[in-house]
Amino acid sequence: MIHRLGGKVAVITGAAKGLGAAIARRFAAEGAIDALTRALSNELAPQDIRVNAIKPGVVDTDGVEAGFLTNRFGQAIIEETPLGRLGLPTDIAPAGVYLASDEIAWMTGEYTTLSGGQR
């Protein structure tokens, strides 16, 4: 007998666009997170546990600002983003709350991209 535990898991990945030499490693890691999200969603669904991922674009944090925001690359990211700005942690958090809610009870194994339209 399978026990229906219930629960939600929201995995947050990182932005991988334009990270220089490290970009191959970042894309590989993101691919692994996608595969893990889908595999866990299938494995845990019988226990009523949903697993989804959030893929944010570039989010304005201390690390991002110190890393590249002040150079031409950082400005290019902003210019290429249709909404014209970097994301904020407050742009990402509501998606996690929503995925953890019962309002989206039939979603599992998926990812939500929050990027200001940046692709």
Tab-separated table of N, CA and C in Angstrom:
chain	number	residue	atom	x	y	z
A	1	MET	N	0.835	-1.179	0.000
A	1	MET	CA	0.000	0.000	0.000
A	1	MET	C	0.880	1.242	0.000
A	2	ILE	N	0.549	2.186	-0.851
A	2	ILE	CA	1.290	3.446	-0.921
A	2	ILE	C	0.621	4.451	0.005
A	3	HIS	N	1.405	5.032	0.884
A	3	HIS	CA	0.888	6.067	1.783
A	3	HIS	C	0.940	7.404	1.067
A	4	ARG	N	-0.160	8.116	1.102
A	4	ARG	CA	-0.225	9.428	0.466
A	4	ARG	C	0.179	10.475	1.489
A	5	LEU	N	1.433	10.887	1.416
A	5	LEU	CA	1.982	11.829	2.384
A	5	LEU	C	1.573	13.266	2.095
A	6	GLY	N	1.523	13.609	0.843
A	6	GLY	CA	1.239	14.983	0.446
A	6	GLY	C	2.448	15.865	0.664
A	7	GLY	N	2.601	16.867	-0.182
A	7	GLY	CA	3.701	17.804	-0.038
A	7	GLY	C	4.045	18.441	-1.360
A	8	LYS	N	4.900	19.449	-1.269
A	8	LYS	CA	5.319	20.177	-2.457
A	8	LYS	C	6.799	20.461	-2.371
A	9	VAL	N	7.471	20.411	-3.510
A	9	VAL	CA	8.884	20.751	-3.601
A	9	VAL	C	9.029	21.746	-4.742
A	10	ALA	N	9.648	22.890	-4.473
A	10	ALA	CA	9.952	23.869	-5.506
A	10	ALA	C	11.465	24.020	-5.562
A	11	VAL	N	12.051	23.626	-6.670
A	11	VAL	CA	13.488	23.711	-6.876
A	11	VAL	C	13.772	25.008	-7.621
A	12	ILE	N	14.722	25.792	-7.140
A	12	ILE	CA	15.083	27.039	-7.817
A	12	ILE	C	16.444	26.857	-8.461
A	13	THR	N	16.489	27.043	-9.784
A	13	THR	CA	17.749	26.919	-10.511
A	13	THR	C	18.373	28.292	-10.655
A	14	GLY	N	19.538	28.363	-11.272
A	14	GLY	CA	20.212	29.642	-11.472
A	14	GLY	C	20.176	30.063	-12.921
A	15	ALA	N	20.457	31.325	-13.141
A	15	ALA	CA	20.549	31.838	-14.500
A	15	ALA	C	21.854	31.359	-15.110
A	16	ALA	N	21.829	30.973	-16.374
A	16	ALA	CA	23.039	30.443	-17.000
A	16	ALA	C	23.510	31.286	-18.177
A	17	LYS	N	22.771	32.284	-18.561
A	17	LYS	CA	23.119	33.037	-19.759
A	17	LYS	C	24.414	33.807	-19.577
A	18	GLY	N	25.320	33.605	-20.505
A	18	GLY	CA	26.506	34.431	-20.599
A	18	GLY	C	27.462	34.369	-19.435
A	19	LEU	N	27.736	33.216	-18.912
A	19	LEU	CA	28.634	33.121	-17.773
A	19	LEU	C	30.044	32.715	-18.177
A	20	GLY	N	30.439	33.064	-19.397
A	20	GLY	CA	31.805	32.839	-19.846
A	20	GLY	C	32.176	31.375	-19.883
A	21	ALA	N	33.388	31.067	-19.410
A	21	ALA	CA	33.914	29.702	-19.475
A	21	ALA	C	33.082	28.722	-18.668
A	22	ALA	N	32.387	29.203	-17.679
A	22	ALA	CA	31.602	28.316	-16.811
A	22	ALA	C	30.242	27.967	-17.401
A	23	ILE	N	29.916	28.505	-18.567
A	23	ILE	CA	28.561	28.324	-19.077
A	23	ILE	C	28.231	26.863	-19.359
A	24	ALA	N	29.179	26.068	-19.860
A	24	ALA	CA	28.900	24.650	-20.138
A	24	ALA	C	28.562	23.917	-18.848
A	25	ARG	N	29.297	24.192	-17.794
A	25	ARG	CA	29.007	23.548	-16.501
A	25	ARG	C	27.638	23.978	-15.980
A	26	ARG	N	27.299	25.244	-16.151
A	26	ARG	CA	26.001	25.725	-15.674
A	26	ARG	C	24.860	25.087	-16.447
A	27	PHE	N	25.001	24.992	-17.785
A	27	PHE	CA	23.948	24.361	-18.581
A	27	PHE	C	23.816	22.884	-18.232
A	28	ALA	N	24.934	22.211	-17.994
A	28	ALA	CA	24.885	20.797	-17.600
A	28	ALA	C	24.179	20.641	-16.259
A	29	ALA	N	24.488	21.517	-15.329
A	29	ALA	CA	23.841	21.454	-14.013
A	29	ALA	C	22.347	21.736	-14.132
A	30	GLU	N	21.986	22.718	-14.958
A	30	GLU	CA	20.565	23.009	-15.141
A	30	GLU	C	19.832	21.841	-15.775
A	31	GLY	N	20.473	21.194	-16.749
A	31	GLY	CA	19.872	20.015	-17.372
A	31	GLY	C	19.655	18.904	-16.360
A	32	ALA	N	20.626	18.736	-15.466
A	32	ALA	CA	20.495	17.717	-14.421
A	32	ALA	C	19.345	18.061	-13.473
A	33	ILE	N	19.212	19.339	-13.133
A	33	ILE	CA	18.116	19.748	-12.249
A	33	ILE	C	16.771	19.526	-12.934
A	34	ASP	N	16.689	19.821	-14.230
A	34	ASP	CA	15.447	19.555	-14.975
A	34	ASP	C	15.104	18.073	-14.929
A	35	ALA	N	16.100	17.236	-15.206
A	35	ALA	CA	15.868	15.785	-15.211
A	35	ALA	C	15.475	15.291	-13.820
A	36	LEU	N	16.141	15.788	-12.804
A	36	LEU	CA	15.821	15.392	-11.431
A	36	LEU	C	14.408	15.831	-11.054
A	37	THR	N	14.035	17.036	-11.450
A	37	THR	CA	12.676	17.532	-11.159
A	37	THR	C	11.632	16.613	-11.780
A	38	ARG	N	11.826	16.261	-13.042
A	38	ARG	CA	10.857	15.386	-13.723
A	38	ARG	C	10.847	13.981	-13.128
A	39	ALA	N	12.032	13.454	-12.848
A	39	ALA	CA	12.108	12.097	-12.291
A	39	ALA	C	11.473	12.041	-10.903
A	40	LEU	N	11.797	13.007	-10.055
A	40	LEU	CA	11.210	13.013	-8.704
A	40	LEU	C	9.707	13.229	-8.755
A	41	SER	N	9.246	14.051	-9.710
A	41	SER	CA	7.800	14.267	-9.795
A	41	SER	C	7.086	12.959	-10.111
A	42	ASN	N	7.660	12.157	-10.995
A	42	ASN	CA	7.059	10.853	-11.315
A	42	ASN	C	7.149	9.894	-10.139
A	43	GLU	N	8.296	9.879	-9.494
A	43	GLU	CA	8.513	8.940	-8.389
A	43	GLU	C	7.666	9.282	-7.165
A	44	LEU	N	7.479	10.570	-6.902
A	44	LEU	CA	6.789	10.979	-5.674
A	44	LEU	C	5.296	11.244	-5.856
A	45	ALA	N	4.835	11.292	-7.101
A	45	ALA	CA	3.412	11.557	-7.354
A	45	ALA	C	2.478	10.584	-6.638
A	46	PRO	N	2.787	9.280	-6.574
A	46	PRO	CA	1.883	8.377	-5.859
A	46	PRO	C	1.708	8.724	-4.374
A	47	GLN	N	2.678	9.436	-3.805
A	47	GLN	CA	2.541	9.871	-2.407
A	47	GLN	C	1.923	11.271	-2.313
A	48	ASP	N	1.418	11.776	-3.436
A	48	ASP	CA	0.791	13.100	-3.508
A	48	ASP	C	1.789	14.219	-3.196
A	49	ILE	N	3.023	14.022	-3.642
A	49	ILE	CA	4.056	15.053	-3.494
A	49	ILE	C	4.355	15.588	-4.882
A	50	ARG	N	4.208	16.888	-5.043
A	50	ARG	CA	4.458	17.542	-6.324
A	50	ARG	C	5.846	18.172	-6.321
A	51	VAL	N	6.544	18.067	-7.429
A	51	VAL	CA	7.888	18.624	-7.570
A	51	VAL	C	7.921	19.483	-8.829
A	52	ASN	N	8.245	20.753	-8.682
A	52	ASN	CA	8.340	21.685	-9.795
A	52	ASN	C	9.590	22.537	-9.611
A	53	ALA	N	10.011	23.197	-10.680
A	53	ALA	CA	11.211	24.026	-10.626
A	53	ALA	C	10.902	25.450	-11.069
A	54	ILE	N	11.655	26.368	-10.520
A	54	ILE	CA	11.592	27.775	-10.911
A	54	ILE	C	12.934	28.113	-11.542
A	55	LYS	N	12.898	28.663	-12.751
A	55	LYS	CA	14.111	29.091	-13.436
A	55	LYS	C	14.090	30.614	-13.539
A	56	PRO	N	14.761	31.277	-12.619
A	56	PRO	CA	14.781	32.740	-12.707
A	56	PRO	C	15.819	33.214	-13.723
A	57	GLY	N	15.577	34.371	-14.267
A	57	GLY	CA	16.592	35.035	-15.069
A	57	GLY	C	17.611	35.645	-14.112
A	58	VAL	N	18.292	36.670	-14.558
A	58	VAL	CA	19.285	37.319	-13.710
A	58	VAL	C	18.555	38.149	-12.659
A	59	VAL	N	18.833	37.834	-11.405
A	59	VAL	CA	18.174	38.493	-10.273
A	59	VAL	C	19.182	39.414	-9.585
A	60	ASP	N	18.762	40.624	-9.310
A	60	ASP	CA	19.621	41.632	-8.690
A	60	ASP	C	19.871	41.277	-7.226
A	61	THR	N	21.013	40.676	-6.983
A	61	THR	CA	21.440	40.342	-5.622
A	61	THR	C	22.829	40.936	-5.410
A	62	ASP	N	23.320	40.869	-4.200
A	62	ASP	CA	24.660	41.396	-3.919
A	62	ASP	C	25.704	40.716	-4.795
A	63	GLY	N	25.597	39.413	-4.973
A	63	GLY	CA	26.562	38.673	-5.779
A	63	GLY	C	26.535	39.083	-7.236
A	64	VAL	N	25.354	39.291	-7.794
A	64	VAL	CA	25.237	39.712	-9.186
A	64	VAL	C	25.815	41.106	-9.352
A	65	GLU	N	25.477	41.996	-8.446
A	65	GLU	CA	25.963	43.381	-8.544
A	65	GLU	C	27.482	43.432	-8.467
A	66	ALA	N	28.061	42.682	-7.564
A	66	ALA	CA	29.518	42.669	-7.415
A	66	ALA	C	30.180	41.988	-8.598
A	67	GLY	N	29.502	41.017	-9.207
A	67	GLY	CA	30.105	40.218	-10.263
A	67	GLY	C	30.178	40.883	-11.614
A	68	PHE	N	29.071	41.479	-12.086
A	68	PHE	CA	29.131	42.001	-13.450
A	68	PHE	C	28.176	43.138	-13.742
A	69	LEU	N	27.373	43.534	-12.817
A	69	LEU	CA	26.336	44.512	-13.111
A	69	LEU	C	26.908	45.854	-13.574
A	70	THR	N	28.090	46.188	-13.104
A	70	THR	CA	28.648	47.493	-13.429
A	70	THR	C	29.375	47.532	-14.771
A	71	ASN	N	29.576	46.389	-15.423
A	71	ASN	CA	30.286	46.421	-16.698
A	71	ASN	C	29.314	46.382	-17.875
A	72	ARG	N	29.866	46.396	-19.088
A	72	ARG	CA	29.034	46.406	-20.298
A	72	ARG	C	28.155	45.164	-20.415
A	73	PHE	N	28.661	44.016	-19.964
A	73	PHE	CA	27.878	42.784	-20.031
A	73	PHE	C	26.598	42.925	-19.202
A	74	GLY	N	26.736	43.443	-17.995
A	74	GLY	CA	25.569	43.632	-17.133
A	74	GLY	C	24.550	44.572	-17.742
A	75	GLN	N	25.029	45.639	-18.338
A	75	GLN	CA	24.114	46.580	-18.985
A	75	GLN	C	23.444	45.952	-20.197
A	76	ALA	N	24.177	45.104	-20.920
A	76	ALA	CA	23.592	44.427	-22.075
A	76	ALA	C	22.471	43.492	-21.648
A	77	ILE	N	22.643	42.808	-20.524
A	77	ILE	CA	21.574	41.926	-20.012
A	77	ILE	C	20.310	42.737	-19.761
A	78	ILE	N	20.467	43.881	-19.132
A	78	ILE	CA	19.305	44.738	-18.846
A	78	ILE	C	18.661	45.199	-20.151
A	79	GLU	N	19.478	45.628	-21.100
A	79	GLU	CA	18.944	46.118	-22.378
A	79	GLU	C	18.247	45.019	-23.169
A	80	GLU	N	18.703	43.774	-23.040
A	80	GLU	CA	18.105	42.654	-23.774
A	80	GLU	C	16.859	42.086	-23.097
A	81	THR	N	16.584	42.518	-21.886
A	81	THR	CA	15.421	42.026	-21.156
A	81	THR	C	14.210	42.872	-21.525
A	82	PRO	N	13.169	42.281	-22.097
A	82	PRO	CA	12.006	43.062	-22.524
A	82	PRO	C	11.421	43.965	-21.443
A	83	LEU	N	11.450	43.536	-20.182
A	83	LEU	CA	10.921	44.400	-19.127
A	83	LEU	C	11.921	45.455	-18.681
A	84	GLY	N	13.147	45.429	-19.230
A	84	GLY	CA	14.101	46.507	-19.026
A	84	GLY	C	14.762	46.594	-17.665
A	85	ARG	N	14.774	45.501	-16.926
A	85	ARG	CA	15.423	45.515	-15.617
A	85	ARG	C	15.760	44.092	-15.210
A	86	LEU	N	16.634	43.979	-14.204
A	86	LEU	CA	16.904	42.675	-13.612
A	86	LEU	C	15.735	42.287	-12.721
A	87	GLY	N	15.623	41.016	-12.438
A	87	GLY	CA	14.614	40.563	-11.491
A	87	GLY	C	15.023	40.931	-10.074
A	88	LEU	N	14.075	40.851	-9.198
A	88	LEU	CA	14.305	41.070	-7.771
A	88	LEU	C	13.895	39.804	-7.036
A	89	PRO	N	14.483	39.556	-5.876
A	89	PRO	CA	14.022	38.395	-5.101
A	89	PRO	C	12.507	38.411	-4.886
A	90	THR	N	11.940	39.604	-4.769
A	90	THR	CA	10.492	39.714	-4.566
A	90	THR	C	9.695	39.374	-5.822
A	91	ASP	N	10.374	39.278	-6.972
A	91	ASP	CA	9.712	38.808	-8.191
A	91	ASP	C	9.644	37.286	-8.225
A	92	ILE	N	10.591	36.630	-7.567
A	92	ILE	CA	10.702	35.173	-7.618
A	92	ILE	C	9.908	34.501	-6.494
A	93	ALA	N	9.949	35.086	-5.324
A	93	ALA	CA	9.329	34.470	-4.139
A	93	ALA	C	7.850	34.120	-4.320
A	94	PRO	N	7.032	34.999	-4.913
A	94	PRO	CA	5.612	34.630	-5.063
A	94	PRO	C	5.389	33.359	-5.879
A	95	ALA	N	6.274	33.083	-6.841
A	95	ALA	CA	6.127	31.848	-7.621
A	95	ALA	C	6.333	30.630	-6.736
A	96	GLY	N	7.302	30.698	-5.835
A	96	GLY	CA	7.520	29.599	-4.899
A	96	GLY	C	6.329	29.392	-3.992
A	97	VAL	N	5.760	30.484	-3.529
A	97	VAL	CA	4.566	30.404	-2.667
A	97	VAL	C	3.409	29.784	-3.449
A	98	TYR	N	3.250	30.209	-4.688
A	98	TYR	CA	2.173	29.678	-5.523
A	98	TYR	C	2.359	28.185	-5.779
A	99	LEU	N	3.585	27.782	-6.105
A	99	LEU	CA	3.838	26.359	-6.358
A	99	LEU	C	3.637	25.512	-5.100
A	100	ALA	N	3.813	26.112	-3.945
A	100	ALA	CA	3.622	25.386	-2.688
A	100	ALA	C	2.163	25.393	-2.238
A	101	SER	N	1.328	26.128	-2.948
A	101	SER	CA	-0.076	26.228	-2.544
A	101	SER	C	-0.893	25.085	-3.147
A	102	ASP	N	-2.118	24.964	-2.675
A	102	ASP	CA	-3.039	23.970	-3.220
A	102	ASP	C	-3.789	24.505	-4.438
A	103	GLU	N	-3.552	25.785	-4.793
A	103	GLU	CA	-4.224	26.374	-5.952
A	103	GLU	C	-3.728	25.785	-7.269
A	104	ILE	N	-2.579	25.156	-7.252
A	104	ILE	CA	-1.988	24.586	-8.458
A	104	ILE	C	-1.743	23.093	-8.247
A	105	ALA	N	-2.732	22.420	-7.747
A	105	ALA	CA	-2.600	21.038	-7.287
A	105	ALA	C	-2.366	20.019	-8.393
A	106	TRP	N	-2.564	20.392	-9.654
A	106	TRP	CA	-2.408	19.418	-10.729
A	106	TRP	C	-1.155	19.682	-11.551
A	107	MET	N	-0.196	20.392	-10.977
A	107	MET	CA	1.057	20.694	-11.671
A	107	MET	C	2.200	19.977	-10.980
A	108	THR	N	2.914	19.153	-11.736
A	108	THR	CA	4.103	18.488	-11.211
A	108	THR	C	5.047	18.168	-12.369
A	109	GLY	N	6.350	18.199	-12.098
A	109	GLY	CA	7.339	17.891	-13.114
A	109	GLY	C	7.563	18.995	-14.118
A	110	GLU	N	7.175	20.190	-13.779
A	110	GLU	CA	7.267	21.317	-14.711
A	110	GLU	C	8.229	22.364	-14.175
A	111	TYR	N	8.591	23.295	-15.039
A	111	TYR	CA	9.369	24.435	-14.570
A	111	TYR	C	8.734	25.724	-15.057
A	112	THR	N	8.872	26.737	-14.246
A	112	THR	CA	8.354	28.052	-14.536
A	112	THR	C	9.535	28.981	-14.728
A	113	THR	N	9.587	29.678	-15.860
A	113	THR	CA	10.662	30.620	-16.123
A	113	THR	C	10.187	32.019	-15.751
A	114	LEU	N	10.951	32.691	-14.905
A	114	LEU	CA	10.678	34.067	-14.513
A	114	LEU	C	11.901	34.882	-14.906
A	115	SER	N	11.819	35.568	-16.038
A	115	SER	CA	13.017	36.197	-16.586
A	115	SER	C	12.782	37.586	-17.157
A	116	GLY	N	11.642	38.165	-16.917
A	116	GLY	CA	11.363	39.466	-17.503
A	116	GLY	C	11.252	39.408	-19.017
A	117	GLY	N	11.050	38.194	-19.544
A	117	GLY	CA	10.934	38.003	-20.988
A	117	GLY	C	12.252	37.659	-21.655
A	118	GLN	N	13.350	37.633	-20.897
A	118	GLN	CA	14.678	37.310	-21.439
A	118	GLN	C	14.750	35.831	-21.797
A	119	ARG	N	15.189	35.501	-22.989
A	119	ARG	CA	15.323	34.102	-23.400
A	119	ARG	C	16.729	33.804	-23.822
